[in-house]
mmCIF file of C-alpha atoms in Angstrom:
data_model
loop_
_atom_site.group_PDB
_atom_site.id
_atom_site.type_symbol
_atom_site.label_atom_id
_atom_site.label_comp_id
_atom_site.label_asym_id
_atom_site.label_seq_id
_atom_site.Cartn_x
_atom_site.Cartn_y
_atom_site.Cartn_z
ATOM 1 C CA MET A 1 2.803 39.611 182.061
ATOM 2 C CA ALA A 2 0.565 38.100 181.017
ATOM 3 C CA VAL A 3 1.424 34.191 180.292
ATOM 4 C CA TRP A 4 -0.134 32.988 176.810
ATOM 5 C CA GLY A 5 -1.249 29.704 175.302
ATOM 6 C CA PRO A 6 -3.861 27.328 175.218
ATOM 7 C CA ARG A 7 -3.565 28.173 179.562
ATOM 8 C CA ALA A 8 -3.497 31.790 179.002
ATOM 9 C CA VAL A 9 -4.905 33.415 181.772
ATOM 10 C CA HIS A 10 -4.450 37.113 179.662
ATOM 11 C CA ALA A 11 -6.874 39.893 179.982
ATOM 12 C CA THR A 12 -9.809 36.956 177.931
ATOM 13 C CA ALA A 13 -10.188 35.324 180.801
ATOM 14 C CA ALA A 14 -12.063 36.711 184.120
ATOM 15 C CA GLN A 15 -8.924 37.521 186.633
ATOM 16 C CA PRO A 16 -9.943 36.070 190.444
ATOM 17 C CA GLY A 17 -11.427 38.892 192.647
ATOM 18 C CA ASP A 18 -13.078 39.992 188.954
ATOM 19 C CA ALA A 19 -16.638 39.955 190.132
ATOM 20 C CA ALA A 20 -19.789 41.449 188.473
ATOM 21 C CA GLU A 21 -22.134 43.369 190.750
ATOM 22 C CA GLY A 22 -23.649 41.042 193.182
ATOM 23 C CA GLY A 23 -20.313 39.352 193.813
ATOM 24 C CA MET A 24 -20.987 37.254 191.209
ATOM 25 C CA PRO A 25 -17.807 35.803 188.513
ATOM 26 C CA ALA A 26 -17.065 38.247 186.279
ATOM 27 C CA ARG A 27 -18.078 36.394 182.348
ATOM 28 C CA PRO A 28 -14.798 36.454 179.757
ATOM 29 C CA PRO A 29 -14.376 39.582 178.741
ATOM 30 C CA HIS A 30 -14.724 38.185 175.003
ATOM 31 C CA ARG A 31 -15.580 35.289 173.031
ATOM 32 C CA TRP A 32 -15.077 34.370 170.273
ATOM 33 C CA TRP A 33 -17.754 35.180 168.185
ATOM 34 C CA ASP A 34 -16.868 39.111 169.103
ATOM 35 C CA ILE A 35 -14.135 38.502 165.848
ATOM 36 C CA VAL A 36 -16.704 38.538 164.136
ATOM 37 C CA LEU A 37 -19.083 40.251 165.626
ATOM 38 C CA VAL A 38 -18.134 43.452 166.744
ATOM 39 C CA PRO A 39 -17.200 45.155 162.960
ATOM 40 C CA VAL A 40 -20.656 43.278 161.071
ATOM 41 C CA LEU A 41 -22.550 44.715 163.283
ATOM 42 C CA SER A 42 -20.761 47.852 163.480
ATOM 43 C CA PHE A 43 -20.948 48.265 159.429
ATOM 44 C CA ALA A 44 -24.705 47.533 159.879
ATOM 45 C CA LEU A 45 -24.757 50.145 162.313
ATOM 46 C CA LEU A 46 -23.315 52.909 160.428
ATOM 47 C CA ILE A 47 -26.458 52.097 157.558
ATOM 48 C CA VAL A 48 -28.927 52.595 160.337
ATOM 49 C CA LEU A 49 -27.416 55.758 160.772
ATOM 50 C CA ILE A 50 -26.945 56.830 157.340
ATOM 51 C CA ALA A 51 -30.352 55.532 156.381
ATOM 52 C CA GLY A 52 -32.385 56.935 159.458
ATOM 53 C CA ALA A 53 -30.725 60.261 158.700
ATOM 54 C CA MET A 54 -32.163 60.334 155.073
ATOM 55 C CA LEU A 55 -35.563 59.503 156.125
ATOM 56 C CA ALA A 56 -35.199 62.793 158.891
ATOM 57 C CA LEU A 57 -34.215 64.752 155.956
ATOM 58 C CA ARG A 58 -36.760 63.826 153.466
ATOM 59 C CA ARG A 59 -39.764 63.857 156.615
ATOM 60 C CA ALA A 60 -38.301 66.981 157.398
ATOM 61 C CA GLY A 61 -39.277 68.205 153.796
ATOM 62 C CA ILE A 62 -35.257 68.891 152.796
ATOM 63 C CA ALA A 63 -34.978 67.227 149.657
ATOM 64 C CA LEU A 64 -31.785 65.431 148.406
ATOM 65 C CA PRO A 65 -30.095 67.276 145.415
ATOM 66 C CA GLY A 66 -31.351 66.040 141.598
ATOM 67 C CA ASP A 67 -31.025 61.713 141.824
ATOM 68 C CA THR A 68 -31.210 59.886 145.490
ATOM 69 C CA ALA A 69 -28.138 57.433 144.256
ATOM 70 C CA ALA A 70 -26.005 59.524 142.476
ATOM 71 C CA PHE A 71 -26.435 62.157 144.875
ATOM 72 C CA VAL A 72 -24.790 58.933 147.706
ATOM 73 C CA GLU A 73 -22.769 58.159 145.033
ATOM 74 C CA ARG A 74 -20.661 61.420 144.359
ATOM 75 C CA LEU A 75 -20.570 62.116 148.260
ATOM 76 C CA ALA A 76 -19.519 57.895 149.164
ATOM 77 C CA ALA A 77 -16.391 58.801 146.471
ATOM 78 C CA ASP A 78 -15.398 61.964 148.167
ATOM 79 C CA PRO A 79 -12.597 61.492 150.524
ATOM 80 C CA VAL A 80 -13.402 63.589 153.528
ATOM 81 C CA ILE A 81 -17.111 61.777 153.772
ATOM 82 C CA GLN A 82 -15.135 58.047 153.547
ATOM 83 C CA ASN A 83 -12.850 58.843 156.026
ATOM 84 C CA ALA A 84 -15.389 60.789 158.461
ATOM 85 C CA ALA A 85 -17.806 57.350 157.877
ATOM 86 C CA GLY A 86 -14.306 55.324 158.966
ATOM 87 C CA ILE A 87 -13.988 57.479 161.867
ATOM 88 C CA LEU A 88 -18.372 56.717 162.857
ATOM 89 C CA VAL A 89 -17.006 52.414 162.181
ATOM 90 C CA TYR A 90 -14.425 52.689 164.466
ATOM 91 C CA MET A 91 -15.790 55.047 167.386
ATOM 92 C CA LEU A 92 -19.192 52.472 167.125
ATOM 93 C CA LEU A 93 -16.701 49.925 167.663
ATOM 94 C CA ALA A 94 -14.929 50.746 170.393
ATOM 95 C CA GLY A 95 -18.531 51.706 171.450
ATOM 96 C CA LEU A 96 -19.732 48.582 171.106
ATOM 97 C CA LEU A 97 -16.464 46.760 172.291
ATOM 98 C CA ALA A 98 -17.241 48.376 175.584
ATOM 99 C CA LEU A 99 -20.724 47.635 175.857
ATOM 100 C CA LEU A 100 -20.184 43.648 175.122
ATOM 101 C CA LEU A 101 -17.581 44.378 178.295
ATOM 102 C CA ALA A 102 -19.738 46.278 180.294
ATOM 103 C CA LEU A 103 -22.671 44.143 180.301
ATOM 104 C CA ARG A 104 -19.768 41.459 181.053
ATOM 105 C CA GLY A 105 -18.838 42.644 184.371
ATOM 106 C CA HIS A 106 -15.586 43.839 182.908
ATOM 107 C CA THR A 107 -13.823 48.077 181.871
ATOM 108 C CA LEU A 108 -12.034 48.591 178.810
ATOM 109 C CA ARG A 109 -9.345 50.251 182.105
ATOM 110 C CA GLN A 110 -9.350 46.741 183.738
ATOM 111 C CA VAL A 111 -8.885 44.714 180.854
ATOM 112 C CA HIS A 112 -7.172 46.593 178.242
ATOM 113 C CA PHE A 113 -5.425 49.467 179.333
ATOM 114 C CA ARG A 114 -3.684 47.990 182.550
ATOM 115 C CA ALA A 115 -1.218 51.152 184.197
ATOM 116 C CA PHE A 116 2.901 50.336 183.411
ATOM 117 C CA LYS A 117 5.574 52.685 183.610
ATOM 118 C CA GLY A 118 4.600 55.885 181.499
ATOM 119 C CA TYR A 119 8.649 55.470 179.727
ATOM 120 C CA VAL A 120 7.198 52.758 178.584
ATOM 121 C CA VAL A 121 5.048 54.233 176.525
ATOM 122 C CA ILE A 122 7.686 56.650 174.957
ATOM 123 C CA LEU A 123 9.525 54.347 174.245
ATOM 124 C CA ALA A 124 6.263 52.325 172.218
ATOM 125 C CA ALA A 125 6.502 55.726 170.136
ATOM 126 C CA LEU A 126 10.244 55.874 169.611
ATOM 127 C CA ALA A 127 9.790 52.411 168.415
ATOM 128 C CA GLY A 128 6.819 53.145 166.533
ATOM 129 C CA VAL A 129 8.224 56.461 164.585
ATOM 130 C CA ALA A 130 11.503 53.823 164.066
ATOM 131 C CA LEU A 131 9.683 50.717 162.300
ATOM 132 C CA ALA A 132 7.266 53.255 160.201
ATOM 133 C CA TYR A 133 11.431 54.488 158.935
ATOM 134 C CA LEU A 134 12.423 50.848 158.045
ATOM 135 C CA VAL A 135 8.887 50.494 156.268
ATOM 136 C CA ALA A 136 10.097 53.105 154.345
ATOM 137 C CA TYR A 137 13.102 52.235 153.368
ATOM 138 C CA ALA A 138 12.123 48.653 152.688
ATOM 139 C CA MET A 139 10.033 49.512 150.545
ATOM 140 C CA GLN A 140 12.868 52.233 148.399
ATOM 141 C CA ARG A 141 14.450 49.130 147.652
ATOM 142 C CA LEU A 142 11.498 47.819 145.365
ATOM 143 C CA PRO A 143 12.250 47.256 141.283
ATOM 144 C CA ALA A 144 10.878 50.889 140.002
ATOM 145 C CA GLU A 145 7.758 49.704 138.474
ATOM 146 C CA ALA A 146 6.168 48.281 141.948
ATOM 147 C CA LEU A 147 7.214 50.983 144.042
ATOM 148 C CA ALA A 148 5.481 53.433 141.071
ATOM 149 C CA GLU A 149 2.018 51.324 141.806
ATOM 150 C CA ILE A 150 2.606 51.885 145.595
ATOM 151 C CA GLU A 151 3.257 55.164 145.557
ATOM 152 C CA ALA A 152 0.528 56.019 142.932
ATOM 153 C CA ALA A 153 -2.186 54.136 144.914
ATOM 154 C CA GLU A 154 -1.008 56.279 148.225
ATOM 155 C CA ALA A 155 -1.178 59.532 146.220
ATOM 156 C CA PHE A 156 -4.674 58.587 145.183
ATOM 157 C CA ALA A 157 -5.713 57.845 147.947
ATOM 158 C CA LEU A 158 -4.881 61.009 149.678
ATOM 159 C CA PRO A 159 -8.090 63.514 149.595
ATOM 160 C CA GLY A 160 -7.150 66.372 148.037
ATOM 161 C CA SER A 161 -8.474 69.679 150.122
ATOM 162 C CA LEU A 162 -7.152 70.732 153.940
ATOM 163 C CA ALA A 163 -9.969 69.639 155.415
ATOM 164 C CA GLY A 164 -9.519 65.634 153.371
ATOM 165 C CA MET A 165 -6.181 65.819 155.196
ATOM 166 C CA ILE A 166 -6.761 66.621 158.589
ATOM 167 C CA VAL A 167 -10.248 64.128 158.634
ATOM 168 C CA LEU A 168 -7.545 61.312 157.683
ATOM 169 C CA GLY A 169 -4.799 62.431 159.966
ATOM 170 C CA LEU A 170 -7.382 62.681 162.974
ATOM 171 C CA LEU A 171 -8.180 58.237 161.818
ATOM 172 C CA ALA A 172 -4.760 57.439 161.173
ATOM 173 C CA VAL A 173 -3.430 58.989 163.992
ATOM 174 C CA LEU A 174 -5.575 59.342 166.803
ATOM 175 C CA VAL A 175 -8.592 56.931 165.806
ATOM 176 C CA ALA A 176 -7.562 54.471 164.079
ATOM 177 C CA PRO A 177 -4.323 53.419 166.143
ATOM 178 C CA VAL A 178 -6.785 53.140 169.058
ATOM 179 C CA VAL A 179 -9.470 51.201 167.752
ATOM 180 C CA GLU A 180 -7.265 48.657 166.070
ATOM 181 C CA GLU A 181 -5.262 48.009 168.889
ATOM 182 C CA LEU A 182 -7.862 46.997 170.559
ATOM 183 C CA TYR A 183 -9.852 44.660 168.103
ATOM 184 C CA PHE A 184 -6.712 42.986 166.544
ATOM 185 C CA ARG A 185 -4.689 43.081 169.942
ATOM 186 C CA GLY A 186 -7.074 43.286 172.128
ATOM 187 C CA ILE A 187 -9.719 40.551 171.230
ATOM 188 C CA VAL A 188 -8.926 38.730 167.920
ATOM 189 C CA MET A 189 -5.452 37.627 169.468
ATOM 190 C CA PRO A 190 -6.095 37.041 173.006
ATOM 191 C CA VAL A 191 -8.590 34.486 172.128
ATOM 192 C CA LEU A 192 -6.896 32.593 169.541
ATOM 193 C CA ALA A 193 -4.260 32.441 172.257
ATOM 194 C CA ARG A 194 -6.715 30.713 174.725
ATOM 195 C CA ARG A 195 -6.343 27.212 172.378
ATOM 196 C CA PHE A 196 -3.041 28.288 170.622
ATOM 197 C CA SER A 197 0.276 29.305 171.038
ATOM 198 C CA PHE A 198 1.286 32.754 170.671
ATOM 199 C CA VAL A 199 3.508 32.822 168.677
ATOM 200 C CA ALA A 200 0.067 30.977 166.160
ATOM 201 C CA ALA A 201 -2.002 33.793 167.878
ATOM 202 C CA ALA A 202 0.392 36.521 166.936
ATOM 203 C CA THR A 203 1.021 35.290 163.318
ATOM 204 C CA VAL A 204 -2.687 34.696 162.412
ATOM 205 C CA SER A 205 -4.166 38.157 163.818
ATOM 206 C CA SER A 206 -0.661 39.537 162.608
ATOM 207 C CA ALA A 207 -1.603 38.226 158.816
ATOM 208 C CA TYR A 208 -5.691 39.686 159.070
ATOM 209 C CA PHE A 209 -4.384 42.941 160.278
ATOM 210 C CA SER A 210 -2.892 43.204 157.324
ATOM 211 C CA SER A 211 -5.517 42.265 154.941
ATOM 212 C CA ILE A 212 -7.906 44.563 156.496
ATOM 213 C CA HIS A 213 -5.657 47.700 154.883
ATOM 214 C CA GLY A 214 -6.686 46.099 151.504
ATOM 215 C CA HIS A 215 -2.992 46.437 149.390
ATOM 216 C CA LEU A 216 -4.340 42.670 148.012
ATOM 217 C CA PHE A 217 -6.553 44.368 146.421
ATOM 218 C CA VAL A 218 -5.524 47.580 144.865
ATOM 219 C CA LEU A 219 -2.009 46.257 144.020
ATOM 220 C CA SER A 220 -0.250 43.634 141.919
ATOM 221 C CA GLY A 221 2.973 41.499 142.137
ATOM 222 C CA ILE A 222 5.493 41.974 144.683
ATOM 223 C CA GLY A 223 4.716 45.368 145.645
ATOM 224 C CA ALA A 224 1.480 44.212 147.089
ATOM 225 C CA TRP A 225 3.003 40.377 148.555
ATOM 226 C CA THR A 226 5.842 43.361 150.225
ATOM 227 C CA VAL A 227 3.322 45.800 151.748
ATOM 228 C CA PHE A 228 1.454 42.588 153.282
ATOM 229 C CA GLY A 229 4.610 41.667 154.503
ATOM 230 C CA LEU A 230 5.908 44.296 155.888
ATOM 231 C CA LEU A 231 2.507 45.258 157.542
ATOM 232 C CA PHE A 232 2.394 41.774 158.946
ATOM 233 C CA LEU A 233 5.905 42.261 160.289
ATOM 234 C CA VAL A 234 4.108 45.720 161.808
ATOM 235 C CA GLY A 235 1.677 43.349 163.524
ATOM 236 C CA VAL A 236 3.425 41.190 164.538
ATOM 237 C CA VAL A 237 5.984 44.394 166.348
ATOM 238 C CA LEU A 238 2.297 45.287 167.518
ATOM 239 C CA ALA A 239 0.831 41.979 169.170
ATOM 240 C CA CYS A 240 5.008 41.435 171.255
ATOM 241 C CA ALA A 241 4.697 44.885 172.442
ATOM 242 C CA ALA A 242 0.729 43.611 174.134
ATOM 243 C CA ARG A 243 2.418 40.718 175.405
ATOM 244 C CA TRP A 244 5.547 42.458 176.860
ATOM 245 C CA THR A 245 3.775 44.653 178.374
ATOM 246 C CA GLY A 246 0.774 43.480 179.537
ATOM 247 C CA SER A 247 -1.411 46.626 178.223
ATOM 248 C CA LEU A 248 -2.501 47.806 175.281
ATOM 249 C CA TYR A 249 -0.920 51.197 175.717
ATOM 250 C CA ALA A 250 2.350 50.585 174.139
ATOM 251 C CA PRO A 251 0.872 49.089 170.526
ATOM 252 C CA VAL A 252 -1.217 51.963 170.238
ATOM 253 C CA ALA A 253 1.546 54.593 171.560
ATOM 254 C CA MET A 254 3.683 52.609 168.650
ATOM 255 C CA HIS A 255 0.579 52.226 165.940
ATOM 256 C CA ALA A 256 0.056 56.204 167.008
ATOM 257 C CA ALA A 257 3.721 56.994 166.156
ATOM 258 C CA TYR A 258 4.259 54.914 163.554
ATOM 259 C CA ASN A 259 0.976 56.330 160.947
ATOM 260 C CA ALA A 260 2.556 59.140 162.134
ATOM 261 C CA ALA A 261 5.477 59.884 161.148
ATOM 262 C CA LEU A 262 4.363 58.138 157.462
ATOM 263 C CA PHE A 263 1.349 60.710 157.755
ATOM 264 C CA LEU A 264 3.174 63.863 158.475
ATOM 265 C CA PRO A 265 5.539 64.006 156.302
ATOM 266 C CA ALA A 266 2.467 64.068 153.212
ATOM 267 C CA PHE A 267 0.509 66.974 155.383
ATOM 268 C CA ALA A 268 3.624 69.419 155.323
ATOM 269 C CA LEU A 269 4.101 68.863 151.603
ATOM 270 C CA MET A 270 0.465 69.916 150.845
ATOM 271 C CA LEU A 271 0.563 72.867 153.251
ATOM 272 C CA THR A 272 3.798 74.064 151.869
ATOM 273 C CA GLY A 273 1.532 73.463 148.919
ATOM 274 C CA ALA A 274 -1.080 75.339 149.397
ATOM 275 C CA GLU A 275 2.020 78.069 150.581
ATOM 276 C CA ALA A 276 3.515 77.986 147.487
#
């Protein structure tokens, strides 16, 4: 089991016997600047890819319809494009993380996905479903006005097409759980835990995890802070799962099951509505 705190020897520090090519000790897997470097580079690469695609179209003689800026703006407002871009950003982030680990003499499996009993993954997934229903139950206890605002924001974020829902499902259930756990519980929390206690590291990383979901920016009043608090608690549970198992398998399974339990009812409702 991992040891946490200022003297932690975890995935963020080179383990005895770890060696890079040539027999030299491997570098620590993660540095504090990775917390900023990895997401910033991911978004920068996305912009470069988009600009490169537009330049390639222009050189191929394929004209964009109408005003280029207006065309790009319409694309950015499309839920399918938004979620596809989200998947691409997450894939870039995971790729950059794997590259950094390789340059430092490590692998994703060695650092973040150490093997343990398979039944733990099943238990973690069941816990994720239970956690989703507890969060949904807590939100139903909110005042009617706050609940209506949350439901309106969620409905606005849902795509109106089957293709959009499929892309959103891929992002929410498959891609985001893996990459967010790699970043928050794989980089942010262990890096913080080198200097602070596990409680402090889990608290800060969970607050960061909750903040990036943006509910404080799109909601107001008690609804915003309730959602923030609930997601913060979800982050703490995921942090504890990472600590207790010493691997990201359990938090990834829990995170994926949590997202699936919240997403699948909306997906089923769209399917039944489409059939009707």
